[in-house]
C-alpha positions as CSV (number, residue, x, y, z in Angstrom):
1,X,-14.2,-8.0,-19.4
2,X,-11.6,-8.9,-16.4
3,X,-9.2,-11.4,-15.8
4,X,-11.1,-13.0,-13.2
5,X,-12.0,-16.2,-15.1
6,X,-7.8,-16.7,-14.7
7,X,-8.1,-16.5,-11.2
8,X,-9.9,-19.3,-8.9
9,X,-11.7,-17.3,-6.6
10,X,-13.7,-20.4,-5.2
11,X,-10.1,-21.5,-4.0
12,X,-8.9,-18.0,-2.6
13,X,-12.3,-18.1,-0.6
14,X,-10.9,-21.5,1.1
15,X,-7.6,-20.3,1.7
16,X,-8.6,-16.6,3.2
17,X,-11.1,-18.9,5.7
18,X,-8.0,-20.9,6.7
19,X,-5.3,-18.7,7.0
20,X,-6.1,-15.3,6.9
21,X,-6.8,-12.7,9.5
22,X,-10.2,-11.1,10.3
23,X,-9.6,-8.0,8.5
24,X,-8.4,-9.2,5.4
25,X,-11.4,-11.7,5.3
26,X,-13.7,-8.9,5.2
27,X,-11.8,-7.1,2.4
28,X,-11.9,-10.3,0.4
29,X,-15.7,-10.4,1.2
30,X,-16.3,-6.7,0.0
31,X,-14.2,-7.2,-3.3
32,X,-15.9,-10.3,-4.1
33,X,-19.5,-9.4,-3.6
34,X,-21.4,-10.7,-0.2
35,X,-19.2,-8.2,2.4
36,X,-20.0,-5.0,4.0
37,X,-17.8,-1.8,4.5
38,X,-19.1,-2.0,7.9
39,X,-17.5,-5.3,8.8
40,X,-14.4,-4.7,7.2
41,X,-14.1,-1.1,9.1
42,X,-15.3,-2.9,12.4
43,X,-12.4,-5.6,12.3
44,X,-9.8,-2.5,11.3
45,X,-10.8,-0.5,14.4
46,X,-9.5,-3.7,16.6
47,X,-6.1,-1.9,15.3
48,X,-6.4,1.6,16.6
49,X,-5.3,3.5,19.1
50,X,-6.6,6.5,21.3
51,X,-4.4,8.8,19.8
52,X,-6.4,8.3,16.1
53,X,-3.3,6.1,14.7
54,X,-2.9,2.9,13.8
55,X,-0.7,-0.4,15.6
56,X,-0.8,-3.6,16.8
57,X,0.7,-5.6,13.6
58,X,-1.5,-4.0,11.4
59,X,1.6,-3.9,9.2
60,X,2.3,-7.4,9.8
61,X,6.1,-7.1,10.0
62,X,5.8,-4.1,13.0
63,X,3.9,-6.0,15.6
64,X,4.4,-3.1,18.4
65,X,1.6,-1.8,19.2
66,X,1.7,2.1,19.0
67,X,0.7,4.3,16.5
68,X,3.0,4.3,13.5
69,X,2.9,5.9,9.7
70,X,2.7,2.0,8.2
71,X,-0.2,1.1,9.7
72,X,-1.6,4.7,9.0
73,X,-0.6,3.2,5.0
74,X,-3.0,0.3,5.8
75,X,-5.4,2.2,7.5
76,X,-6.0,4.2,4.7
77,X,-6.3,1.4,2.3
78,X,-9.3,0.0,3.9
79,X,-10.9,3.9,4.1
80,X,-10.1,3.6,0.5
81,X,-11.7,0.6,-0.1
82,X,-14.4,0.7,2.0
83,X,-16.2,4.1,0.1
84,X,-18.0,6.1,1.5
85,X,-19.4,4.9,5.1
86,X,-19.0,7.7,7.3
87,X,-16.6,6.7,10.0
88,X,-14.9,9.5,12.3
89,X,-11.9,7.8,12.7
90,X,-10.7,8.7,8.8
91,X,-10.4,13.0,10.3
92,X,-9.0,11.2,13.4
93,X,-6.3,9.8,11.5
94,X,-5.6,12.9,9.6
95,X,-5.3,14.7,12.8
96,X,-2.8,12.1,14.1
97,X,-0.7,12.1,11.0
98,X,-0.8,16.3,11.2
99,X,0.7,15.2,15.0
100,X,3.9,12.7,14.0
101,X,5.1,15.1,10.8
102,X,8.0,16.9,10.4
103,X,8.6,20.3,9.5
104,X,9.1,19.8,5.7
105,X,5.5,18.0,5.7
106,X,7.2,14.6,5.4
107,X,6.8,11.5,7.7
108,X,9.5,9.6,9.3
109,X,9.7,6.2,8.2
110,X,8.7,5.2,12.1
111,X,8.6,6.4,15.4
112,X,10.3,4.9,18.1
113,X,9.4,1.2,18.5
114,X,8.2,0.1,22.0
115,X,8.4,-3.5,22.2
116,X,10.3,-4.6,19.1
117,X,9.1,-8.4,19.2
118,X,8.7,-9.4,16.0
119,X,9.0,-6.8,14.3
120,X,11.5,-6.4,11.4
121,X,14.8,-4.5,11.8
122,X,14.1,-2.0,9.2
123,X,11.1,-0.7,11.3
124,X,13.2,-1.1,14.7
125,X,15.9,1.1,13.2
126,X,14.5,3.5,11.3
127,X,15.1,7.3,11.8
128,X,12.5,9.1,12.9
129,X,14.3,12.7,13.3
130,X,14.2,12.6,9.3
131,X,11.3,12.7,6.6
132,X,11.0,9.5,4.2
133,X,9.8,9.8,1.0
134,X,8.9,6.2,0.9
135,X,6.7,6.2,3.7
136,X,4.9,9.6,2.7
137,X,4.2,9.0,-0.6
138,X,2.7,5.6,0.3
139,X,0.3,7.3,3.1
140,X,-0.6,10.3,1.0
141,X,-1.0,8.4,-2.2
142,X,-3.1,6.1,-0.5
143,X,-4.9,9.2,1.3
144,X,-6.0,10.7,-1.9
145,X,-7.3,7.4,-3.0
146,X,-9.5,7.3,0.2
147,X,-10.3,11.1,-0.3
148,X,-12.0,10.3,-3.3
149,X,-15.1,9.0,-0.6
150,X,-13.8,10.8,2.6
151,X,-14.0,14.9,1.6
152,X,-12.6,15.8,5.4
153,X,-9.2,14.3,4.4
154,X,-9.2,16.1,0.9
155,X,-9.4,19.4,2.9
156,X,-7.6,18.1,5.8
157,X,-4.3,20.5,5.8
158,X,-2.0,17.2,6.6
159,X,-2.2,16.0,3.2
160,X,-1.7,19.2,1.5
161,X,1.5,19.3,3.3
162,X,2.3,16.1,2.9
163,X,1.4,16.3,-1.2
164,X,3.6,19.0,-1.9
165,X,6.5,17.4,0.5
166,X,6.6,14.4,-1.7
167,X,6.2,16.4,-5.4
168,X,8.9,18.8,-4.0
169,X,11.5,15.3,-2.9
170,X,10.3,13.8,-6.3
171,X,11.5,16.9,-8.6
172,X,14.6,16.9,-6.9
173,X,15.5,13.2,-7.4
174,X,18.5,13.2,-9.1
175,X,20.0,9.6,-9.0
176,X,18.2,6.3,-9.0
177,X,16.4,5.8,-6.0
178,X,15.5,2.5,-4.1
179,X,12.8,0.3,-5.9
180,X,10.9,0.6,-3.0
181,X,11.1,4.8,-2.7
182,X,10.4,4.4,-7.2
183,X,7.5,2.2,-6.5
184,X,5.4,4.5,-3.6
185,X,6.3,7.6,-5.9
186,X,4.9,5.8,-8.7
187,X,1.8,5.1,-7.2
188,X,1.6,8.8,-5.2
189,X,1.8,10.6,-8.5
190,X,-0.9,8.0,-10.4
191,X,-3.1,9.3,-7.4
192,X,-2.7,12.6,-8.0
193,X,-2.4,13.0,-11.5
194,X,-5.6,14.8,-12.0
195,X,-5.8,16.7,-9.5
196,X,-2.0,18.2,-9.4
197,X,-0.7,19.5,-13.1
198,X,3.0,18.5,-12.3
199,X,2.4,15.2,-11.1
200,X,2.5,14.0,-15.4
201,X,6.1,16.0,-15.8
202,X,7.0,13.8,-12.7
203,X,5.9,10.5,-13.8
204,X,8.1,11.2,-16.7
205,X,11.1,11.7,-15.0
206,X,10.9,8.9,-12.5
207,X,10.2,6.9,-15.9
208,X,13.7,7.1,-16.7
209,X,14.5,4.9,-13.9
210,X,12.4,1.8,-15.1
211,X,13.9,-0.9,-17.8
212,X,11.6,-2.1,-20.2
213,X,10.8,-4.9,-18.8
214,X,9.7,-2.9,-15.3
215,X,12.0,-5.6,-13.2
216,X,13.7,-3.5,-10.6
217,X,15.9,-5.8,-8.1
218,X,14.8,-4.7,-4.2
219,X,18.5,-3.5,-2.8
220,X,19.2,-5.2,1.0
221,X,15.9,-7.4,0.1
222,X,16.6,-11.2,-0.2
223,X,18.6,-12.5,-2.8
224,X,15.4,-12.6,-5.6
225,X,13.5,-9.9,-4.3
226,X,12.4,-7.3,-7.4
227,X,9.5,-5.4,-7.7
228,X,7.7,-5.9,-11.3
229,X,5.2,-3.6,-13.3
230,X,2.3,-4.4,-11.1
231,X,4.3,-2.9,-8.5
232,X,4.7,0.2,-9.9
233,X,1.3,0.5,-11.1
234,X,-0.9,-2.4,-10.3
235,X,-4.5,-0.7,-11.3
236,X,-5.5,1.1,-14.3
237,X,-4.3,4.7,-14.8
238,X,-1.4,7.1,-16.0
239,X,1.6,5.0,-14.4
240,X,0.4,1.7,-16.7
241,X,1.4,4.3,-19.4
242,X,5.0,3.9,-18.3
243,X,4.8,0.3,-19.7
244,X,4.1,-1.2,-23.1
245,X,0.6,-2.6,-23.1
246,X,1.8,-6.4,-23.7
247,X,4.4,-6.2,-20.6
248,X,1.6,-5.1,-18.4
249,X,-0.9,-8.1,-19.9
250,X,1.8,-10.8,-19.6
251,X,2.3,-9.3,-16.0
252,X,-1.2,-10.2,-15.5
253,X,-0.8,-13.6,-16.7
254,X,1.7,-14.4,-14.8
255,X,0.0,-13.2,-11.3
256,X,-2.8,-15.2,-12.3
257,X,-0.5,-18.3,-12.8
258,X,1.3,-17.3,-9.2
259,X,-2.2,-18.9,-7.7
260,X,-0.9,-21.2,-5.1
261,X,-2.6,-25.2,-4.6
262,X,-3.9,-23.7,-1.3
263,X,-5.7,-20.9,-3.0
264,X,-3.8,-18.5,-2.0
265,X,-0.9,-16.2,-3.1
266,X,2.4,-15.6,-1.8
267,X,5.2,-12.9,-1.3
268,X,9.3,-13.4,-2.3
269,X,10.3,-10.8,0.5
270,X,11.6,-11.6,4.1
271,X,9.1,-11.3,6.9
272,X,9.8,-10.8,10.2
273,X,7.8,-13.4,12.2
274,X,5.5,-16.9,11.6
275,X,2.0,-14.8,12.1
276,X,3.7,-12.0,9.5
277,X,4.9,-14.6,6.9
278,X,0.9,-16.1,7.0
279,X,-0.7,-12.4,7.5
280,X,1.3,-11.2,4.7
281,X,-0.1,-14.1,2.4
282,X,-4.0,-12.9,3.3
283,X,-2.9,-9.7,2.1
284,X,-1.4,-10.3,-1.0
285,X,-4.2,-12.7,-2.0
286,X,-6.8,-10.2,-1.4
287,X,-3.9,-7.4,-3.7
288,X,-3.9,-10.0,-6.8
289,X,-7.7,-10.6,-6.6
290,X,-8.2,-6.8,-6.1
291,X,-5.6,-6.1,-9.4
292,X,-7.1,-9.3,-11.8
293,X,-10.8,-8.2,-11.4
294,X,-9.7,-4.6,-12.8
295,X,-10.8,-4.2,-16.5
296,X,-8.0,-5.6,-19.0
């Protein structure tokens, strides 16, 4: 049984057709049945650069054209969703990630931004000389999910180095991390739980920073911006066990109820441009439907 009956998929489809970018329309079609993975990958190609990385606003708040770790995160998400359809771009992205990783195996939060128009300040002002657990855990965690379909990711030396960086950095965490760092670290550990024995203990290590209701304020965000349990554990897996089942059930009901009259979902966080605000709605609508389609 799934919770899909609590969401109006017809209205969501209308919203996607009316408002979403081509990539998210293709992702929605693949998620709900009529789409093809080849079409999703073709839409992703529009954001690809000759160096093997991704830019051009694939991360909606980072609209500069050059390849960025934030773009790599979204590309890995698409590779995970598209399944075992072969594309040489998977290996090329891992090669690019290896080329921009720092000596400790981590990724900088962002590389220098060549065109700041429409870009959020947290991207344009990022330190590109220091590894970021937040972005490395996000990209590596999604890469592990994509690796289930793409053995070339699992075998790539970049992923091994990035994984070790994340595990060591999480182990060294002794104070409460920023909400977004905590979220991506937990999702990373969920992704590597079955392949790295230390992940279970590290999940317990991070769980002490979660309140029982799983609601964590995002420092530096909007006044009411918070992360909720489904931001830490969006899909069934080891991370879900950090929360009482009743909490997860209530959050799923909450998510379904947040569908707007126009059929889409929205975001609470600040966006950097009118285009980003709309593109995030399409992205978050795909995410909401994906979560609600999972088994209860």
